[in-house]
Coordinates of C-alpha atoms in Angstrom, one line a residue:
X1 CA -34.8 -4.6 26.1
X2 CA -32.6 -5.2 22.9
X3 CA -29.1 -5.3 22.7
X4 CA -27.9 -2.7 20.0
X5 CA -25.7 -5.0 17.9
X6 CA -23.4 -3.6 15.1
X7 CA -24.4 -3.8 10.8
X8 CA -23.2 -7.1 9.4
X9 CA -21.0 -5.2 7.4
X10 CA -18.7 -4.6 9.9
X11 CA -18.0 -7.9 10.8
X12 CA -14.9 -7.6 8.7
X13 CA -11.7 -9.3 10.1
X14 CA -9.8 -7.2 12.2
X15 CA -6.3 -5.8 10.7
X16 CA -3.8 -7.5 12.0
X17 CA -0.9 -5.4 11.3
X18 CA -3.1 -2.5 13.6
X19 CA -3.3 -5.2 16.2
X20 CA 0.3 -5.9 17.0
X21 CA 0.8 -2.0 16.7
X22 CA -1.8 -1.6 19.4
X23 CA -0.2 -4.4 21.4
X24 CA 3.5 -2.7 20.7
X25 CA 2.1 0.6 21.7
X26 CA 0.8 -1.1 24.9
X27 CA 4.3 -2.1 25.9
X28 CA 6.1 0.9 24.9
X29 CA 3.3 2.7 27.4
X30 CA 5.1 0.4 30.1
X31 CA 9.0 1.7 29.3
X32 CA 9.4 -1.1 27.3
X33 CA 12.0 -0.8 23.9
X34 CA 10.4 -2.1 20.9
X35 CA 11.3 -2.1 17.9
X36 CA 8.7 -1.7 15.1
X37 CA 8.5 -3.7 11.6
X38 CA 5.1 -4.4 11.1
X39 CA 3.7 -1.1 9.6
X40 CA 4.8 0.3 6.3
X41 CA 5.1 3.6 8.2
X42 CA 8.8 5.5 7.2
X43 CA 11.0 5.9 9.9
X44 CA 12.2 9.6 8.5
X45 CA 10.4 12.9 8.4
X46 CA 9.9 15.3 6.3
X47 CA 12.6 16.8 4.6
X48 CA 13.5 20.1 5.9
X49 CA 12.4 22.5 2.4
X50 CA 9.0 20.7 2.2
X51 CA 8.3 20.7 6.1
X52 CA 9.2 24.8 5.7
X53 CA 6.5 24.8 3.4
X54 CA 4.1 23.3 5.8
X55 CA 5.1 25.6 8.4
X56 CA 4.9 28.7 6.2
X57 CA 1.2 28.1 5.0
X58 CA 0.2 27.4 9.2
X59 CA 1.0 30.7 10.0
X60 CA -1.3 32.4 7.8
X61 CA -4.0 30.8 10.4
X62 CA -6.3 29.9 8.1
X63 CA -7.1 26.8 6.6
X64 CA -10.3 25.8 5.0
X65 CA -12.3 23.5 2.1
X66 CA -10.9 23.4 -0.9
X67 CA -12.3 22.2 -4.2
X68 CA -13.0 18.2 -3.7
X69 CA -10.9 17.1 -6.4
X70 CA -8.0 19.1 -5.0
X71 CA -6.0 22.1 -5.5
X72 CA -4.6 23.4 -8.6
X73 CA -1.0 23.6 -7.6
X74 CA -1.1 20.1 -6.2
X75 CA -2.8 18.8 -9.6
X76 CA -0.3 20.9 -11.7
X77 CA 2.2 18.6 -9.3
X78 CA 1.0 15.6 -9.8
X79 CA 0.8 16.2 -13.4
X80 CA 4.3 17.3 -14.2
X81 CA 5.2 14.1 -11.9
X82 CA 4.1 11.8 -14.8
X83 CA 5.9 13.6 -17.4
X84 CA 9.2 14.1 -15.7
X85 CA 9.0 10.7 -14.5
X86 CA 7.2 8.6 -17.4
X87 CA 7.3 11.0 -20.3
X88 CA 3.2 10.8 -19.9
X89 CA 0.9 14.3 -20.6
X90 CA -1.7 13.3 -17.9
X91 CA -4.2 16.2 -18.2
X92 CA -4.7 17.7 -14.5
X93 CA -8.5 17.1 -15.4
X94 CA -8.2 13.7 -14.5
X95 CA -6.5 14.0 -11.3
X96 CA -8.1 13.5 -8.1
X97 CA -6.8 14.7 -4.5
X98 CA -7.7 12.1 -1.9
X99 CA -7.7 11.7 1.9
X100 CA -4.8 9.5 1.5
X101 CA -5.2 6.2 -0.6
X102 CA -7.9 4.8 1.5
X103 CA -10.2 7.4 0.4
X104 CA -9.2 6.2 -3.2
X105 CA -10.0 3.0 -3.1
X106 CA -13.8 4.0 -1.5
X107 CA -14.0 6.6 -4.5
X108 CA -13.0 3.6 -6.9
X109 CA -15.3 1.0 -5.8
X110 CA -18.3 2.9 -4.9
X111 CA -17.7 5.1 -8.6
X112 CA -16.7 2.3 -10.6
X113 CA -19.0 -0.8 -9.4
X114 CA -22.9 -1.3 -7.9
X115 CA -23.6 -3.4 -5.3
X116 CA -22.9 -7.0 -5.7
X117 CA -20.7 -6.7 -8.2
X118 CA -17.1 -8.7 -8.3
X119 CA -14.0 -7.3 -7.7
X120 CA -10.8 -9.4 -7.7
X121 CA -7.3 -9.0 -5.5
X122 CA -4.9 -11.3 -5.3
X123 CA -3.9 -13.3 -2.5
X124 CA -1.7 -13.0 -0.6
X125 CA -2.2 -9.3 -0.9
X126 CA -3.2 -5.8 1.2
X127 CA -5.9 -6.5 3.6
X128 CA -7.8 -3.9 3.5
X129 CA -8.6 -4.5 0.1
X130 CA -10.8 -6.9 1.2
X131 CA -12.5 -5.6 3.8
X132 CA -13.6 -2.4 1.9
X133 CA -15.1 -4.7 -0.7
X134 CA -17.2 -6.2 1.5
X135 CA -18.2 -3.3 3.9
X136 CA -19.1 -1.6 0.4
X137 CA -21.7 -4.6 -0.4
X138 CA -19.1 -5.7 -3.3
X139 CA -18.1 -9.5 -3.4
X140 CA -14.4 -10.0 -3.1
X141 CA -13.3 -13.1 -5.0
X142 CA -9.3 -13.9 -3.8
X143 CA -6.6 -15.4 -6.1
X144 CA -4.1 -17.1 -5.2
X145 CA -0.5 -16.2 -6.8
X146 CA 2.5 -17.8 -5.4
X147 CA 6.6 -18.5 -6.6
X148 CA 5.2 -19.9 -10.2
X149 CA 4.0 -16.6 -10.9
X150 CA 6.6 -14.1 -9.2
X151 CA 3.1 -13.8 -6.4
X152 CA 1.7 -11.9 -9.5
X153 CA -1.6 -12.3 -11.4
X154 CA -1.2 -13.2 -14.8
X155 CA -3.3 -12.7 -18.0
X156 CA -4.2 -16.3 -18.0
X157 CA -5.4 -17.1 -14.5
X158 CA -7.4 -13.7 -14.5
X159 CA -9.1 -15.0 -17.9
X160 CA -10.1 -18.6 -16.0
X161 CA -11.2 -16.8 -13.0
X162 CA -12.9 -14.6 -15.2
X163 CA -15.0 -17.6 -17.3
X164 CA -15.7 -19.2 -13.7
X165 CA -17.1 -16.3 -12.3
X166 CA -17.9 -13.0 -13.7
X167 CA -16.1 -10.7 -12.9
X168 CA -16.2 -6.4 -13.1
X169 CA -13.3 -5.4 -11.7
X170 CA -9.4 -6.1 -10.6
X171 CA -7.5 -4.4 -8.3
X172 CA -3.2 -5.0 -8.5
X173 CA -0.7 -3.4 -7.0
X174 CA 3.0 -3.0 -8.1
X175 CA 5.2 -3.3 -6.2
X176 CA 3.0 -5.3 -3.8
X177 CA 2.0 -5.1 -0.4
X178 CA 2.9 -7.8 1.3
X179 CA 5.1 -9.4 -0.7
X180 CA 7.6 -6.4 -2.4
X181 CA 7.5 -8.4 -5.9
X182 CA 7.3 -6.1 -9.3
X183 CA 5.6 -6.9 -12.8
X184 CA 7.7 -6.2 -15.1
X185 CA 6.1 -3.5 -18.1
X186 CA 5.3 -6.4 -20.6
X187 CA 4.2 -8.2 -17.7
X188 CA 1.3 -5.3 -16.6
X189 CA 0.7 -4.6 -20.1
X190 CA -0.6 -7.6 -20.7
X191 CA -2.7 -7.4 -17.7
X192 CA -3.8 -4.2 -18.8
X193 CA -5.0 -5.2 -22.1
X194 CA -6.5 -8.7 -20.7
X195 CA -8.4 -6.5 -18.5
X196 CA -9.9 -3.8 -21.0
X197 CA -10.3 -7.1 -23.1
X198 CA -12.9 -8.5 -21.2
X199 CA -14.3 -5.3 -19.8
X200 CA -13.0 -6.0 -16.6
X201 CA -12.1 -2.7 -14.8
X202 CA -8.5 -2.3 -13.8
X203 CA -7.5 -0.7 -10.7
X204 CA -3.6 -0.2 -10.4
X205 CA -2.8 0.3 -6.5
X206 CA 0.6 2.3 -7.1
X207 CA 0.8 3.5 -3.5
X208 CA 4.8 1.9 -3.7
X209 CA 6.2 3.6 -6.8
X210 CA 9.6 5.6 -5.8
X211 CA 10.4 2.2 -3.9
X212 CA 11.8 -0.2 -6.5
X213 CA 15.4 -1.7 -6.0
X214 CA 15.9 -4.0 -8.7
X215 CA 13.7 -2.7 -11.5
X216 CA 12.3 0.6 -12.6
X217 CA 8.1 0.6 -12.1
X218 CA 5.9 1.1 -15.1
X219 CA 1.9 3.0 -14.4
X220 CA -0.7 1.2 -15.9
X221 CA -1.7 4.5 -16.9
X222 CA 0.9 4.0 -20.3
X223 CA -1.0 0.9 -21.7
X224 CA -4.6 2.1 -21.2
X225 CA -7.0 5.5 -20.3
X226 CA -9.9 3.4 -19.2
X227 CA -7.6 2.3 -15.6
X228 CA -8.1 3.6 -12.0
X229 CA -4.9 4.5 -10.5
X230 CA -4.4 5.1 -6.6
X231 CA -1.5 6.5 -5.5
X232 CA -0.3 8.2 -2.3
X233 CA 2.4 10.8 -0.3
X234 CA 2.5 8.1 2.3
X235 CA 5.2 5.8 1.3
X236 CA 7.6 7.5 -0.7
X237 CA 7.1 10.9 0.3
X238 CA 7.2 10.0 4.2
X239 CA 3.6 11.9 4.7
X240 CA 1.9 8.8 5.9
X241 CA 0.1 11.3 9.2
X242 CA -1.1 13.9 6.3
X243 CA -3.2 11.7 4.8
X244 CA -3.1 13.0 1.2
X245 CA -3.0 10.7 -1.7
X246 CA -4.0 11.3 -5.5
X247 CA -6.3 9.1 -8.3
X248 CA -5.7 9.2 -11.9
X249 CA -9.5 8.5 -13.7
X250 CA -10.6 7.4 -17.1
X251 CA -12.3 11.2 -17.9
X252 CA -16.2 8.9 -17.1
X253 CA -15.8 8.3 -14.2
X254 CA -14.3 12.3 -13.0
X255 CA -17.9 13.5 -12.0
X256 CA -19.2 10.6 -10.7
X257 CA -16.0 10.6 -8.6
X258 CA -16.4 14.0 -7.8
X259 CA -19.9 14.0 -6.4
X260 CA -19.3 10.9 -3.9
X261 CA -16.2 12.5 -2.7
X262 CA -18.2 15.9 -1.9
X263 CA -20.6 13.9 0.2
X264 CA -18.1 11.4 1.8
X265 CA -15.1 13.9 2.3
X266 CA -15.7 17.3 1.3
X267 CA -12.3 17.7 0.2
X268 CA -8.6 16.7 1.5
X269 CA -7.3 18.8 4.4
X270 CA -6.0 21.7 2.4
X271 CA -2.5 22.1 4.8
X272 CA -1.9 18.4 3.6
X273 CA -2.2 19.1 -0.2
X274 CA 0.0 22.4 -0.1
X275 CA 2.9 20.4 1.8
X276 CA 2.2 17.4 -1.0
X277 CA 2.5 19.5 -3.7
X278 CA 5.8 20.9 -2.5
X279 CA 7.2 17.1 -2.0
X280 CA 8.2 16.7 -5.9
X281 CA 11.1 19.5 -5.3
X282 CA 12.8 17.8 -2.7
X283 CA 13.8 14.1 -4.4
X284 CA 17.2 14.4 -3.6
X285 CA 16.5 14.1 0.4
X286 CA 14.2 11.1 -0.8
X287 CA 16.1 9.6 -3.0
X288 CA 18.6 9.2 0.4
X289 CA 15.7 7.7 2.4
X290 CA 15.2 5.4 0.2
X291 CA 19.1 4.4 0.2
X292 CA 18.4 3.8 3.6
X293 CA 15.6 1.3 3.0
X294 CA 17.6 -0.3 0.4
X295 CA 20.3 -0.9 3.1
X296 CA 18.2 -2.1 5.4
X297 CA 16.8 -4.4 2.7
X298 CA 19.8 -5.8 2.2
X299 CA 20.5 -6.8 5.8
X300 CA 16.8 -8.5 6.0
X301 CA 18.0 -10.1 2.9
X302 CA 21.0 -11.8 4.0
X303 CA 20.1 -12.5 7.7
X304 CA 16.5 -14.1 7.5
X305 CA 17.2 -17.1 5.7
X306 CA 20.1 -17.9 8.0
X307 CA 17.8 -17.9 11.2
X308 CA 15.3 -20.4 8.9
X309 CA 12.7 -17.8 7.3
X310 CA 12.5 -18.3 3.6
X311 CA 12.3 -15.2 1.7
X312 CA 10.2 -14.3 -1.1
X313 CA 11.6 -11.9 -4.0
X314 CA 12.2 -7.9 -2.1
X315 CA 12.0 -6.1 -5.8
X316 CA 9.9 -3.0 -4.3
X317 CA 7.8 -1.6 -1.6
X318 CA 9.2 -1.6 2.2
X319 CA 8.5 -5.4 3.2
X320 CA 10.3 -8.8 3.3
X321 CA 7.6 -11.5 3.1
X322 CA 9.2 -14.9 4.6
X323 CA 8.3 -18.4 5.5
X324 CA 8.3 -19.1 8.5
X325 CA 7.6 -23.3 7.9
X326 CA 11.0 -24.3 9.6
X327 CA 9.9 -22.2 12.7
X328 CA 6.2 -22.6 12.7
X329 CA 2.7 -23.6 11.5
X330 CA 1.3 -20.6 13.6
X331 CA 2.8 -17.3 12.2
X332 CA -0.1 -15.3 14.3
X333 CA 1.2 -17.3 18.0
X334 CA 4.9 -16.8 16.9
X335 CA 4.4 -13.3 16.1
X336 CA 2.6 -12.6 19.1
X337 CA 5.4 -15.2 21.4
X338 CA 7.8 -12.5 19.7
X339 CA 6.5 -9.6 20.5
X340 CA 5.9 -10.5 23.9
X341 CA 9.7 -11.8 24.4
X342 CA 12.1 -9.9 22.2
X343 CA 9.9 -6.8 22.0
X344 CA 10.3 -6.9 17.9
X345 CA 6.8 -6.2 16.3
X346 CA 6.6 -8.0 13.1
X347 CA 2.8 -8.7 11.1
X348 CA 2.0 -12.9 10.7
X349 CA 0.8 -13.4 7.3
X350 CA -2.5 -14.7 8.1
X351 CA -3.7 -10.6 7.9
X352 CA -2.9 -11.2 3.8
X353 CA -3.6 -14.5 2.8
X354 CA -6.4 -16.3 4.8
X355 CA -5.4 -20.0 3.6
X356 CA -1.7 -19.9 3.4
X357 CA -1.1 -16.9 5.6
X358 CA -0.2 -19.4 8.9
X359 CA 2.9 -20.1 6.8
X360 CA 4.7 -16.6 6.4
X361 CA 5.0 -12.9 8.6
X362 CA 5.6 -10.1 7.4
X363 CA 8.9 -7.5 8.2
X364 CA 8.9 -4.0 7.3
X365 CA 12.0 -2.7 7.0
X366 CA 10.9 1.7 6.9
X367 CA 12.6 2.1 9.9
X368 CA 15.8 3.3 11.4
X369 CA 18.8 1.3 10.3
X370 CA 20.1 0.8 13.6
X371 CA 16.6 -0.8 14.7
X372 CA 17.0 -2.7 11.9
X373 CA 20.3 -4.1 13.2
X374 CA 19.0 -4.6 16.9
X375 CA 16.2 -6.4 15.3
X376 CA 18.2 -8.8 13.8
X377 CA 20.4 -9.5 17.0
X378 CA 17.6 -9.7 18.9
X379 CA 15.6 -12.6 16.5
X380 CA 19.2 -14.4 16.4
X381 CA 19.6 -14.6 20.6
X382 CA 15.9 -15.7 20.7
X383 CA 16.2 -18.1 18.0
X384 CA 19.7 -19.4 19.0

């Protein structure tokens, strides 16, 4: 008899920053007190006048499909969001609701590329970037950025990868997962216009704007009208459970868009789009979560490097990406030997950078502040 075995596309690497959560959750299950820094997931709730809003439209009892692109109010939303914020009319015609931004990035690659096709991302970088690529039948070609570049891809290198292998598409995010660095606006301008250039479709992963400490974030969305951008309610607006994101689209690829999403998804859970859409009246309450990431940034800041991690530039995003060289050539065994006996969950970098990754984890710092604190005691006793 055969043994059922699975499709060769799903022999993606496992995500490793799922895998210490599973191994975390395995310990809490036993009474144990960990505390979590290896998911991007904030600590807070919802703010009170948005989570009313949820409440309110549950107790109507029903909830249903909505149109696949989204609702009107939450477009209307999203689209007064870029004006207030960037001083951009983005017509609600080229807004698209998603199931969170993983849905997006599906909806990008399988409307923006066919099968085979190249798609760059930078490395280290989000690594589930990758493994949608390839599950999709796309080829993922990695770039290497490091210190020299701010660990951001440059006009230049994309123009040699580019010559060396042809490519269709690039995917960047800003501020970055893992790493937290920013381009500056000249610096994703030029990008931008590298990238429409050489007909190279550019996808702008701005999952992260909201969370810049020491420079403002620019969409590539001001620089060109021929970009993909993917954003989300997860990370700024603390709705990472809702799953409810958004995509801006060049105005081609809209119904093309459309008609995969009505296959793949149907359309976003309407309760999650009404509580989204109420999120951009309540900034004040975020705007004081985010103080509290900033704070706990700052602790990350100026107690790694004292215990021997070497930090890389924190100008966005919820992460500190450090070095771990002084302490290790095995980030995955140390992270793992420090889960196991300080009961602090961190990611090892090998999860976003397959050749260098051994050399750096990953901290998150979304959580409580306190945590934060007892996290940082805890690492100094054990590495005492």
């Amino acid at each position: 008899m055969s043994v059922l075995m699975g499709s060769k596309r799903s022999e993606v690497l496992p995500f490793q920053a799922m895998e210490v959560l599973n191994a975390a959750n395995r310990l809490e299950q036993r009474g144990e007190h960990v505390l979590h820094m290896e998911v991007g997931q904030p600590g807070s709730p919802l703010p009170d006048q948005v989570l009313r809003v949820a409440q309110d439209y549950l107790s109507s009892g029903r909830l249903g499909y909505t149109e696949a692109h989204g609702i009107p109010a939450l477009k209307k939303s999203i689209s007064g969001y870029y004006q207030q914020t960037f001083g951009l009319e983005v017509p609600e015609s080229r807004i698209f609701a998603t199931t969170g931004s993983s849905a997006g990035f599906n909806l990008a690659f399988l409307a923006g590329f066919d099968h085979g096709d190249r798609v760059a991302i930078t490395s280290p970088g989000y690594p589930a970037y990758r493994n949608i690529i390839e599950v999709l039948g796309l080829e993922c070609v990695e770039i290497e950025v490091g210190p020299e570049t701010r660990w951001s891809l440059t006009p230049e290198i994309l123009e040699r990868v580019h010559r060396e292998t042809q490519l269709k598409g690039v995917l960047v995010a800003s501020p970055a997962n893992p790493t937290g660095t920013m381009m500056s606006p000249d610096a994703l301008k030029g990008l931008v216009e590298a990238c429409d250039e050489l007909g190279i479709l550019f996808i702008s992963d701005e999952i992260y704007h909201g969370l810049a400490y020491e420079m403002k974030e620019e969409t590539a969305l001001r620089f060109t009208q021929n970009s993909i951008v993917v954003n989300s309610f997860s990370k700024y607006y603390c709705m990472t459970g809702w799953r409810i994101g958004w995509m801006v689209l060049p105005e081609a690829l809209v119904r093309p868009v459309e008609r995969i999403a009505q296959s793949l998804y149907i359309s976003p859970p309407e309760l999650a789009q009404v509580t989204a859409s109420a999120a951009f009246e309540a900034v004040e309450d975020y705007e004081k979560i985010k103080a509290n990431y900033a704070a706990n940034r700052r602790v990350l800041l100026d107690h790694l490097p004292k215990l021997g991690f070497d930090v890389v530039p924190v100008d966005g995003a919820l992460y500190v990406y450090a070095g771990v060289s002084k302490l290790t050539n095995d980030s995955l065994g140390f992270c793992q030997k420090m889960l196991a006996e300080t009961h602090v969950a961190t990611t090892p970098g090998v999860d976003f950078d397959l050749s260098r990754g051994h050399q750096y984890m990953r901290f998150s710092f979304a959580g409580d502040q306190a945590d934060i604190k007892l996290a940082v005691e805890r690492l100094e006793h054990w590495l005492s």
